[in-house]
Coordinates of C-alpha atoms and ligand atoms in Angstrom, one line a residue:
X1392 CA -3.2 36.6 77.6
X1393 CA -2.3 39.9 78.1
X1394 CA 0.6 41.0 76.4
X1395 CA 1.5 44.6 75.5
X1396 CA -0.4 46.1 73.0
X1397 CA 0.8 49.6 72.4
X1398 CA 4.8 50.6 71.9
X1399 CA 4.8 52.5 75.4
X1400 CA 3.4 49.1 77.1
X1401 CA 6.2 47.2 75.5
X1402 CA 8.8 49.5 77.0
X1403 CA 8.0 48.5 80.5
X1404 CA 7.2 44.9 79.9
X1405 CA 9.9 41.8 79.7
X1406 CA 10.2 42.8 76.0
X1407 CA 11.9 45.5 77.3
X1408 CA 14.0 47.9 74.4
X1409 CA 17.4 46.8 75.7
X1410 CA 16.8 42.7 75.3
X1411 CA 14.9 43.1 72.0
X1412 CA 16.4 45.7 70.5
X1413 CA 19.9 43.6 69.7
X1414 CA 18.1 40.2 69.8
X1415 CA 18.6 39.2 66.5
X1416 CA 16.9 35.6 65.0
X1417 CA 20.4 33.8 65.5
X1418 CA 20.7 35.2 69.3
X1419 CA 17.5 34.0 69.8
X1420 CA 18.0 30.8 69.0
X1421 CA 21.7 30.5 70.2
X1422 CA 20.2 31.6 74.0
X1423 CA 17.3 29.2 74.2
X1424 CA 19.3 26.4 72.6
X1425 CA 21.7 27.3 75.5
X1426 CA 19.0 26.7 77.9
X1427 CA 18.0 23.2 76.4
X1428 CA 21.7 22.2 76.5
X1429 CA 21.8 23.3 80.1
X1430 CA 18.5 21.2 80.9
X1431 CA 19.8 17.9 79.2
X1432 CA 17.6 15.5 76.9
X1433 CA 17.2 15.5 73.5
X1434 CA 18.1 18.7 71.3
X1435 CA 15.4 17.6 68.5
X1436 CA 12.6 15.2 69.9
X1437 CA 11.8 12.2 66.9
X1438 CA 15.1 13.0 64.8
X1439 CA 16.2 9.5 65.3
X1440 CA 19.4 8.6 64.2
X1441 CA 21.3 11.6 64.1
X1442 CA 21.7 12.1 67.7
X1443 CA 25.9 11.3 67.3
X1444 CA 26.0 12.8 63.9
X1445 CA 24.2 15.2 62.4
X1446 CA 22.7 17.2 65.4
X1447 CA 25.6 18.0 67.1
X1448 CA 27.2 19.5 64.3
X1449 CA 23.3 21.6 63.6
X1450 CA 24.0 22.6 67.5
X1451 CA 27.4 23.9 66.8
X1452 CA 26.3 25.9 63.9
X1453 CA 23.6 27.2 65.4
X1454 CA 25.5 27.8 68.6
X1455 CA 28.2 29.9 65.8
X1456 CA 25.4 32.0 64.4
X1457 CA 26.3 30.3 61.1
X1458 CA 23.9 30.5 57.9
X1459 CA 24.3 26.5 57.3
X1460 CA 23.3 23.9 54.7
X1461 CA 22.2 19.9 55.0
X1462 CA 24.0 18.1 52.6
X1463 CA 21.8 14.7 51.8
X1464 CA 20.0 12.4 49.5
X1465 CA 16.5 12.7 49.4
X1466 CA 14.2 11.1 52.5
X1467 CA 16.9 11.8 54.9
X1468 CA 15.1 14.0 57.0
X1469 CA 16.3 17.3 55.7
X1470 CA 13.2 19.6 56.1
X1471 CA 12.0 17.8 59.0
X1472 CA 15.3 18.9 60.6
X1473 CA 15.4 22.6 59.4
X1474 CA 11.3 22.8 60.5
X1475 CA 12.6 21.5 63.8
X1476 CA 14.8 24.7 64.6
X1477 CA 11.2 26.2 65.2
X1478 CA 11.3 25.3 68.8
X1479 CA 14.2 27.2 69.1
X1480 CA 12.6 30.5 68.8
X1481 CA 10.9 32.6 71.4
X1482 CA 7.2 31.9 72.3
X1483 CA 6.2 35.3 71.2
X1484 CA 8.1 38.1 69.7
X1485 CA 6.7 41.7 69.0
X1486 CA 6.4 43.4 66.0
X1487 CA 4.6 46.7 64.7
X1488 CA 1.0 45.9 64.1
X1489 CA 0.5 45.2 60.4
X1490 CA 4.2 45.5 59.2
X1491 CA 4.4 43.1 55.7
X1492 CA 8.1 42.5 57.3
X1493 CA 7.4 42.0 60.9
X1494 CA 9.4 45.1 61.7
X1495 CA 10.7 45.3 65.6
X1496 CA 9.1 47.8 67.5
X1497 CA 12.4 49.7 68.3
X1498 CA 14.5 48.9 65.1
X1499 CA 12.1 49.2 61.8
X1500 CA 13.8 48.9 58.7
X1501 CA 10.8 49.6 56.6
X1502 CA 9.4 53.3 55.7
X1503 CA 5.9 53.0 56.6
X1504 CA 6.8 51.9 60.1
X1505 CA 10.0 54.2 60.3
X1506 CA 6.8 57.0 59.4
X1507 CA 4.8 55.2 62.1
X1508 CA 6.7 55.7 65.1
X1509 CA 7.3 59.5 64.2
X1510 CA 3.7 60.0 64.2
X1511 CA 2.4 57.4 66.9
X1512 CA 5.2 57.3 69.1
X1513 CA 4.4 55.2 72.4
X1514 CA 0.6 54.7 71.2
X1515 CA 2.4 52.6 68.2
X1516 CA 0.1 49.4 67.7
X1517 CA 2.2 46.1 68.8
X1518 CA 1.5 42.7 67.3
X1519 CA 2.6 39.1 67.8
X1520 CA 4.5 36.2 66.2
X1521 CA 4.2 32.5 67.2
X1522 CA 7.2 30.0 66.3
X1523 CA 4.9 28.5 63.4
X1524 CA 4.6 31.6 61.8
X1525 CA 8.2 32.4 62.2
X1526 CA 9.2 29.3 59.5
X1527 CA 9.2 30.2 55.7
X1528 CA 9.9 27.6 53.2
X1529 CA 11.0 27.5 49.5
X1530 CA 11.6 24.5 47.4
X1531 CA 14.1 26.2 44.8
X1532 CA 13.3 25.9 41.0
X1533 CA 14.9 27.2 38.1
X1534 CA 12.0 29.5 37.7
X1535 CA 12.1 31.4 40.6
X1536 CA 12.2 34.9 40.1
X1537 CA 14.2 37.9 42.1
X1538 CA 10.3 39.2 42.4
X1539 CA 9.3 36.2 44.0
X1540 CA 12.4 36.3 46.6
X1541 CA 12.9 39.5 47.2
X1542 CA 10.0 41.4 45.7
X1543 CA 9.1 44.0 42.6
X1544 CA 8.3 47.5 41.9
X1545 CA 4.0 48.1 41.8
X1546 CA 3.3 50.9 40.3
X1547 CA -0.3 50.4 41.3
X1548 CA 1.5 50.8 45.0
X1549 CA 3.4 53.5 43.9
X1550 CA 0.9 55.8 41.7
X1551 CA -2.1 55.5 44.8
X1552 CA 0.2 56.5 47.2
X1553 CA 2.0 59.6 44.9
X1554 CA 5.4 57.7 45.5
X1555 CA 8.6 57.8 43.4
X1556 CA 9.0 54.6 41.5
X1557 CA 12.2 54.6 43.6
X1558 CA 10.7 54.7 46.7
X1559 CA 10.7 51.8 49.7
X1560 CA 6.9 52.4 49.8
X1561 CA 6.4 51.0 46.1
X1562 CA 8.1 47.8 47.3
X1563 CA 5.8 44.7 47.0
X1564 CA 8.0 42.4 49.1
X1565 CA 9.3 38.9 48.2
X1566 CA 9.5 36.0 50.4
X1567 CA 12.4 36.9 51.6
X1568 CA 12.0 40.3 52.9
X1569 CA 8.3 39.2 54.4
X1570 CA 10.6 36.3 56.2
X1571 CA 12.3 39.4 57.8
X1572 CA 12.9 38.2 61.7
X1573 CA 12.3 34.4 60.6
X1574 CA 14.2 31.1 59.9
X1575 CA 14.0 31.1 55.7
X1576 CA 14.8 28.0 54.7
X1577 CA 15.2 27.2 51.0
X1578 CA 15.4 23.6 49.8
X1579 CA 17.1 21.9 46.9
X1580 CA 19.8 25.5 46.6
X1581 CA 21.7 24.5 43.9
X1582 CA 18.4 24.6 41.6
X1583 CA 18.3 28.6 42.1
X1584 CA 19.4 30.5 38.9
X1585 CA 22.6 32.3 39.3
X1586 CA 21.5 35.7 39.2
X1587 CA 18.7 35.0 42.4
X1588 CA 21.9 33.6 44.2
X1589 CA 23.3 37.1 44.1
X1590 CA 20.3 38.6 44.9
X1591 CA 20.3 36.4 48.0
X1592 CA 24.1 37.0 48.5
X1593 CA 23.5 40.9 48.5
X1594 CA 20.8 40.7 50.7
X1595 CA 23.1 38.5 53.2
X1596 CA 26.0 40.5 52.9
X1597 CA 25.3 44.1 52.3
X1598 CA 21.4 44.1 53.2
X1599 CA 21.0 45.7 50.3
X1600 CA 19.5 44.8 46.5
X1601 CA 18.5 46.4 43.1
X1602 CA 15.1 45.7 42.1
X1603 CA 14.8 46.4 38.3
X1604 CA 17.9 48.8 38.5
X1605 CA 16.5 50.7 42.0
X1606 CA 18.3 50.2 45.0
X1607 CA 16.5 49.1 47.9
X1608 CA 17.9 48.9 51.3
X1609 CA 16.8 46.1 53.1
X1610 CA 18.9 45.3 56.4
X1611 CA 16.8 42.3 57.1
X1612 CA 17.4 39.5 59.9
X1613 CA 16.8 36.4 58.9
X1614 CA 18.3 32.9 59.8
X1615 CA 18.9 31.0 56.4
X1616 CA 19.4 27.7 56.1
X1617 CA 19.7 25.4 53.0
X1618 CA 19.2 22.1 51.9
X1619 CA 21.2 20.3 48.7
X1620 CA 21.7 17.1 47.3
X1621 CA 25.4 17.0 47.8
X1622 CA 26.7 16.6 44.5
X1623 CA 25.0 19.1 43.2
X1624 CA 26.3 21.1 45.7
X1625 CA 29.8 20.4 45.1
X1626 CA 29.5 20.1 41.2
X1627 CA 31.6 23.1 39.7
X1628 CA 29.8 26.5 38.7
X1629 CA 26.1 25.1 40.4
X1630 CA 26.2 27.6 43.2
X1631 CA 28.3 30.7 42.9
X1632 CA 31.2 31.5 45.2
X1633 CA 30.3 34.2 47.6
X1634 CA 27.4 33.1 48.4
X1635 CA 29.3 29.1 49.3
X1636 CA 31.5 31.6 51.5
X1637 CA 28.6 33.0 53.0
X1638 CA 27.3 29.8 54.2
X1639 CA 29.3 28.6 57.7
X1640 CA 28.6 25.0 58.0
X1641 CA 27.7 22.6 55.8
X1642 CA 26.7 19.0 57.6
X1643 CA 26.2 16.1 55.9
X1644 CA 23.2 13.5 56.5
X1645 CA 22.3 10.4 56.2
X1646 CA 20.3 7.3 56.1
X1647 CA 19.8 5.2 59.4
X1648 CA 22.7 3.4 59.9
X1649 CA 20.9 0.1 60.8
X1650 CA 17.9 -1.7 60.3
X1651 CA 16.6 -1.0 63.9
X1652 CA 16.9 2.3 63.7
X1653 CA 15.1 3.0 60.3
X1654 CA 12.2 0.5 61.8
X1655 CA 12.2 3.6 64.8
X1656 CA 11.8 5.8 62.2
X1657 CA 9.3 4.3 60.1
X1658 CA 7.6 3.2 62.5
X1659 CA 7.1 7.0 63.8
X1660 CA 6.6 8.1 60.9
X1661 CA 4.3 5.5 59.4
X1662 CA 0.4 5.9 59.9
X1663 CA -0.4 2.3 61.9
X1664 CA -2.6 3.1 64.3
X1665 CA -6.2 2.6 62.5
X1666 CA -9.4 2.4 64.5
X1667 CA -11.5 -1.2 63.8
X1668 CA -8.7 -3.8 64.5
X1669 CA -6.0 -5.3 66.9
X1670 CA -2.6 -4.8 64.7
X1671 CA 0.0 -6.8 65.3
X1672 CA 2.9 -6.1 62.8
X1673 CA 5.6 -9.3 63.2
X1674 CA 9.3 -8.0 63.5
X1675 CA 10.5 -10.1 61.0
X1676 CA 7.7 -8.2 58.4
X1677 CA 8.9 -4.8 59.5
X1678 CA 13.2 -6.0 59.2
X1679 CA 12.1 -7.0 55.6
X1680 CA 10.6 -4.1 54.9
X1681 CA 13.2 -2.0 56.3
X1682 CA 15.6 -4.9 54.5
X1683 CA 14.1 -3.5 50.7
X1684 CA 15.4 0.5 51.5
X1685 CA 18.8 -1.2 52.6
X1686 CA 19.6 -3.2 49.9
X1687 CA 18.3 -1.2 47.2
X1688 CA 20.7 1.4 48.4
X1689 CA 23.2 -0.7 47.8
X1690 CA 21.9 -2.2 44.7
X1691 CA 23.7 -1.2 41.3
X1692 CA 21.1 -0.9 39.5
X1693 CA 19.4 2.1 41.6
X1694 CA 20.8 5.5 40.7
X1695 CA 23.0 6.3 43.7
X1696 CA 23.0 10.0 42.9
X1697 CA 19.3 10.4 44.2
X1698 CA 19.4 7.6 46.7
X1699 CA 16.4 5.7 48.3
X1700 CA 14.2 7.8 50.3
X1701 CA 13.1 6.8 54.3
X1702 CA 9.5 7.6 52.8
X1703 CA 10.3 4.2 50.8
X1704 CA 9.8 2.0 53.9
X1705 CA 7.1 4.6 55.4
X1706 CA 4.7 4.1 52.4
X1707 CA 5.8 0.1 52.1
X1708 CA 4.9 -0.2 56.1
X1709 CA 1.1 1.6 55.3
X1710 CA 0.3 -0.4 52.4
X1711 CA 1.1 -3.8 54.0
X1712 CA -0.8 -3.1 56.8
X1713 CA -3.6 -2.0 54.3
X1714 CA -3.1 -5.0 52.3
X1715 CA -3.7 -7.3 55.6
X1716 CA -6.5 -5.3 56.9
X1717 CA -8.3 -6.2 53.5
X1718 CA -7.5 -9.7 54.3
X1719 CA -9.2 -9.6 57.5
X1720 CA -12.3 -7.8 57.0
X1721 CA -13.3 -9.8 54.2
X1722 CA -12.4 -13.3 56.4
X1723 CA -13.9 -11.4 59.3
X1724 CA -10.9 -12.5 61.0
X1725 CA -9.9 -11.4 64.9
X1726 CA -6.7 -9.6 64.2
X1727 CA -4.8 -7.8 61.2
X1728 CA -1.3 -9.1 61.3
X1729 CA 1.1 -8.7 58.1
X1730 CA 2.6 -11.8 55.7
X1731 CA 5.5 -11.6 53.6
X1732 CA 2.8 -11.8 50.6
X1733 CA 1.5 -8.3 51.8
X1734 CA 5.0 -6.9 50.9
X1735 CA 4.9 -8.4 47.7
X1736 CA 1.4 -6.7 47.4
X1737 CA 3.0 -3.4 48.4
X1738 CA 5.1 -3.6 45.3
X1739 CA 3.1 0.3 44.6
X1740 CA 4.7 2.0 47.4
X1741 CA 8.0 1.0 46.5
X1742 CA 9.0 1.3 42.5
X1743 CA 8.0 4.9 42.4
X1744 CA 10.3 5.7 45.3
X1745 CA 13.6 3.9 43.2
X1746 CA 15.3 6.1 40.1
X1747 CA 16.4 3.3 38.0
X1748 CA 20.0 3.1 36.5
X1749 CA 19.6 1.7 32.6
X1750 CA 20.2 -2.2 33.6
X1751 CA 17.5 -1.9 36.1
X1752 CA 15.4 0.4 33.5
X1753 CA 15.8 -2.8 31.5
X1754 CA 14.4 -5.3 33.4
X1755 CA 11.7 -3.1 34.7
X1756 CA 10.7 -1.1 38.1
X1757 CA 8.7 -4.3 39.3
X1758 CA 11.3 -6.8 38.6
X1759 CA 13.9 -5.0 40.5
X1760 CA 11.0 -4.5 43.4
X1761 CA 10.6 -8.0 43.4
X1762 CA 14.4 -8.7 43.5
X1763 CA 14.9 -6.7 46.4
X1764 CA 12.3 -7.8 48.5
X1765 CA 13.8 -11.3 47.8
X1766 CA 17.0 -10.3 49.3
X1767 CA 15.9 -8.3 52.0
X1768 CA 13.5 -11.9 52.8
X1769 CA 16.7 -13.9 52.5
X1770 CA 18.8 -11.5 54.8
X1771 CA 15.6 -11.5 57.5
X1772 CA 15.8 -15.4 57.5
X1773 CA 19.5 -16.3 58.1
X1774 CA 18.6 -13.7 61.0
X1775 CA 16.4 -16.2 62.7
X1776 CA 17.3 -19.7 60.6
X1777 CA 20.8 -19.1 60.2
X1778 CA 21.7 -22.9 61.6
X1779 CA 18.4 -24.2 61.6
X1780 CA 18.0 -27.9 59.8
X1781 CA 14.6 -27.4 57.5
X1782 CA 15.7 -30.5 56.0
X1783 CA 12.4 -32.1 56.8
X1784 CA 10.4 -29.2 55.3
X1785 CA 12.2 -28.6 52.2
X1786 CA 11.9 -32.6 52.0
X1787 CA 8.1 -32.5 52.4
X1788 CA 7.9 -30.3 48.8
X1789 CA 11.0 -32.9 47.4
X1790 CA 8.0 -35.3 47.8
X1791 CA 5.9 -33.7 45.9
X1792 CA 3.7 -31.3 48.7
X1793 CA 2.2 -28.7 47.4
X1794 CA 0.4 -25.7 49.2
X1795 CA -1.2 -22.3 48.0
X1796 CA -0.9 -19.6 50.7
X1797 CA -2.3 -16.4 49.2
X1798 CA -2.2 -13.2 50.3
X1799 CA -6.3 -13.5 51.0
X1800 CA -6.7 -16.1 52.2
X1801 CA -7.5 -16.7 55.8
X1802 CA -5.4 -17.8 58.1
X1803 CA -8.0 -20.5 59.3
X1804 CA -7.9 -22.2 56.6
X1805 CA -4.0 -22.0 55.5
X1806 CA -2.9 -23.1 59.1
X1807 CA -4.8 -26.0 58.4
X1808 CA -3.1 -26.8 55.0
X1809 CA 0.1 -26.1 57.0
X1810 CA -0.6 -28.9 59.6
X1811 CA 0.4 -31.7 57.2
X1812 CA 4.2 -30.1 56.3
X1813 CA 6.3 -31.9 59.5
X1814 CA 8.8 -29.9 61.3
X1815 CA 7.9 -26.1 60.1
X1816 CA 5.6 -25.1 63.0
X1817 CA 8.0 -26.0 65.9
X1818 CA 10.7 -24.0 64.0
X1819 CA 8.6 -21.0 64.7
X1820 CA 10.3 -20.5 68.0
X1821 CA 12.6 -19.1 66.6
X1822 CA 10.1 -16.0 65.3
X1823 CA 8.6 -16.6 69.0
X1824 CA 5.7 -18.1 67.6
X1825 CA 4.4 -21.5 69.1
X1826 CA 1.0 -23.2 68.5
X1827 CA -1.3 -21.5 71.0
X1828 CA -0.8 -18.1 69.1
X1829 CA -3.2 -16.6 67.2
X1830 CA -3.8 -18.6 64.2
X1831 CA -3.3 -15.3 62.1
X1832 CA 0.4 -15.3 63.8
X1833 CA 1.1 -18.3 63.0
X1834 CA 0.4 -18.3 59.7
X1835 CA 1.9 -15.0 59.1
X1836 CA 5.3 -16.7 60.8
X1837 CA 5.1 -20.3 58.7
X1838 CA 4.6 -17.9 55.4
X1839 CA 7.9 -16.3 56.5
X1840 CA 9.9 -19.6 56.8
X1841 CA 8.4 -20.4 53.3
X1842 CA 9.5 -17.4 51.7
X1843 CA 12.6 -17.6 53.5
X1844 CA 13.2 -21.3 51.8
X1845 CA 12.2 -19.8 48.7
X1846 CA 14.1 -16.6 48.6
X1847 CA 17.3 -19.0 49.2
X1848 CA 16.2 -21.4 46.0
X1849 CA 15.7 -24.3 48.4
X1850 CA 11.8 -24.7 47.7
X1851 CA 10.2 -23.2 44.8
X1852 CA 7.2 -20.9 44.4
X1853 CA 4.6 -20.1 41.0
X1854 CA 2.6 -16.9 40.4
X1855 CA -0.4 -18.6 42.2
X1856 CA 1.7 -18.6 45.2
X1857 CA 1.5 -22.2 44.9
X1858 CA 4.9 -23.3 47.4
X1859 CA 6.4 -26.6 46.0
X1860 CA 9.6 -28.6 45.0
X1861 CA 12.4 -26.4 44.1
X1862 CA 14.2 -27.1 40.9
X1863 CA 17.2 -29.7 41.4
X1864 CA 20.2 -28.4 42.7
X1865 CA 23.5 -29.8 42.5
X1866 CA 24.3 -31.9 45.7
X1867 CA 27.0 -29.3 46.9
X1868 CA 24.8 -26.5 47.3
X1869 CA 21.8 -28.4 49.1
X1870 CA 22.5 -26.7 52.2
X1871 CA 24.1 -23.3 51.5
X1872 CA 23.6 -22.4 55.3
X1873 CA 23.0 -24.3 57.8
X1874 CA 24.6 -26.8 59.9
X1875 CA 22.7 -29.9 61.8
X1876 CA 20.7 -28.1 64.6
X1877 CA 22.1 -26.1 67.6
X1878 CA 24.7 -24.6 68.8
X1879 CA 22.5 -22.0 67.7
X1880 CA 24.4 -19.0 67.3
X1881 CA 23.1 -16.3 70.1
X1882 CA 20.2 -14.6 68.1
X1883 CA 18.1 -12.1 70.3
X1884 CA 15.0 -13.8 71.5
X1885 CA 11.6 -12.3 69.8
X1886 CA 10.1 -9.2 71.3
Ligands
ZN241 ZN1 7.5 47.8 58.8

């Protein structure tokens, strides 16, 4: 690499005085988002799901030179997004050699380099910024101090170098100033204490700002950007007004708006790819798992304000796999492939992720886990059953079957306790499994048919995970959902 190191280098280089000099952070990014628009493909590689939504509207503001704020519940992607706008920034940008701020070679806002280019001129000492060091992050608490945005007086500073209190040179900069030529993103806004919002305004607006009663003038360029839960965005006297006005866009996000794409997501996102074993994670295992974030954010009983986070299904998807891995080391089995029973185990990952309404506080984080994995089993099923005739299964229990299919055991020996239960493993087709699968596939697939005739009340299940009889139902209800065997109602084929 040889770029430029002194200012008189620079002059004659590609970062020439007349492109830099009025290439501000939102140019920057407004021309090389230009180019990827002019080159096609996607805007923000792995943000799924907001390719029709959200981005276009981030490309607009961006492509406006707007300040803007994402507007979401939690796990929706927020800071993943804003960390994204990274790859919208130059390579390599100069600054003057060990400026706190970063300061452009032929604009310096700060008084030591201001004094440095007097003295230096052209042999003025050039250093570089990557697009990683260009990103600077706060997560807003009431706490936060004007000090630790913007910065303080030292009178350390100031008494060393003989300065005024007054003076720029006694300035120990805040994270703001130091994200001078930067994307500053600050998270959770509305969490900022009023009187930091009108530091932050000032600093937008005027480029200017008192520091313990001195004024301090501070031109800085920096891209903000924000992120807020939305109704404490929009609830009354949380963020003041100028600084709202200040603010172009504000885009809204959201949770995937189907089960296939949050199983993109998580499975992006989720860590699955462990050394030692062949994985084979069934469909139907990750659409239940995907099933639980769905219908808790639907369920009543879940605050709504907070939401159910994406990191819900993430964690769920790492813990069952764990929970099956365990399986098959200890039966030194072939192949680690996820049961319904391993979501049940991953009952960890998910109650810390759901903010309980009182009724749900009531009955308890792991009830409500356990309801919800129930419904998002019974959903999964009528996927693939819906119109199936599992008479002859549910009939086998009537008679008094019985079988215990634990999460640890092996699948050796539960395929061969399955063998006696007529007509469950040629309904596996419609899972695409058929007898000369693995026998851990099988199992896994004849577990999910059981839970599935469980979930819907049709066969019943004890805390030893011993499948039997249901309890008696009233005649009317014995078959809630299904009608005698095909027409089978066009449901895509496994895979
Ligand atoms: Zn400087």
């Amino acid at each position: 690499m040889s770029f430029p190191r002194t200012l008189g280098e620079l002059r004659q280089s590609p970062f020439s005085e007349q492109r830099l000099q009025t290439r501000r952070v939102k140019d920057e990014m407004r021309d090389n988002l230009m180019d990827k628009l002019r080159a096609g493909g996607p805007i923000f590689p792995g943000i799924v799901g907001y390719e029709d939504t959200v981005i276009p509207q981030v490309v607009n503001a961006l492509l406006s030179r707007h300040n803007f704020i994402l507007l979401g519940l939690r796990g929706q992607a927020k800071s993943r997004l804003l960390r994204a706008l990274t790859t919208l920034l130059d390579p390599q940008i100069p600054y003057v050699a060990g400026c706190e701020i970063h300061d452009n070679p032929y604009a310096p806002i700060c008084r030591r380099c201001r004094d440095l280019v007097a003295e230096r001129g052209d042999k003025l000492e050039i250093a570089y910024l990557t697009p990683e060091d260009r990103f600077v992050e706060k997560l807003a608490t009431p706490d936060v101090t004007i000090a630790d945005l913007i910065g303080d007086i030292d009178p350390i500073k100031a008494a060393r170098g003989g300065h005024q209190l007054s003076s720029e040179m006694t300035v120990h900069y805040g994270l703001l100033p130091r994200a001078n030529r930067c994307i500053f993103a600050i998270n959770e806004l509305p969490d900022l204490a009023g009187k930091i919002q009108v530091g932050l305004f000032n600093i937008m607006q005027e480029g200017d700002v008192q520091i313990k009663g001195y004024p301090i003038r501070l031109p800085l360029d920096v891209a903000m950007v924000f992120s807020a839960n939305p109704e404490d965005y929009t609830a009354r006297g949380k963020i003041i007004t100028p600084l709202k006005d200040r603010i172009g866009s504000e885009i809204r996000t959201h949770y995937p708006a189907t089960v296939e794409e949050g199983i993109a997501i998580t499975a992006q996102e989720a860590w699955t790819q462990r050394d030692g074993f062949k994985l084979h994670v069934p469909k139907y295992v990750q659409e239940v798992i995907e099933g639980i974030a769905f219908a808790a954010r639907e369920d009543k009983k879940i605050d709504k304000r907070s939401g159910v986070s994406q990191r819900l299904p993430i964690s769920c998807t790492e813990n069952v796999i764990s929970n099956a891995e365990r399986r098959a080391v200890r039966g030194k089995e072939q192949m680690v492939v996820p049961r319904i029973s391993d979501i049940y185990a991953a009952l960890p990952a998910i109650t810390g992720k759901l903010e309980l309404e009182y009724e749900g506080e009531m009955k308890g984080a792991d009830h409500v886990g356990r309801e919800l994995i129930r419904t998002a089993i019974a959903r999964t099923y009528d996927e693939y059953f819906s119109g199936v005739n599992m008479q002859q299964v549910v009939q086998w229990f009537d008679l008094g079957g019985e079988i215990q299919v634990t999460d640890s055991a092996s699948a050796a020996e539960v395929l061969k306790a399955l063998h006696p239960i007529q007509g469950l493993v040629e309904k596996l087709v419609k899972v695409g499994v058929g007898p000369k699968d693995a026998p851990e596939v099988q199992v896994s697939a004849a577990e999910f048919v059981l839970e599935g005739l469980h979930a819907h009340k049709r066969i019943g299940r004890n805390e030893e995970r011993v499948f039997r009889a249901g309890e008696k139902q009233p005649k009317h209800s014995d078959k809630p959902f299904e009608r005698e065997e095909p027409p089978f109602r066009g449901r895509r084929p496994y895979n």
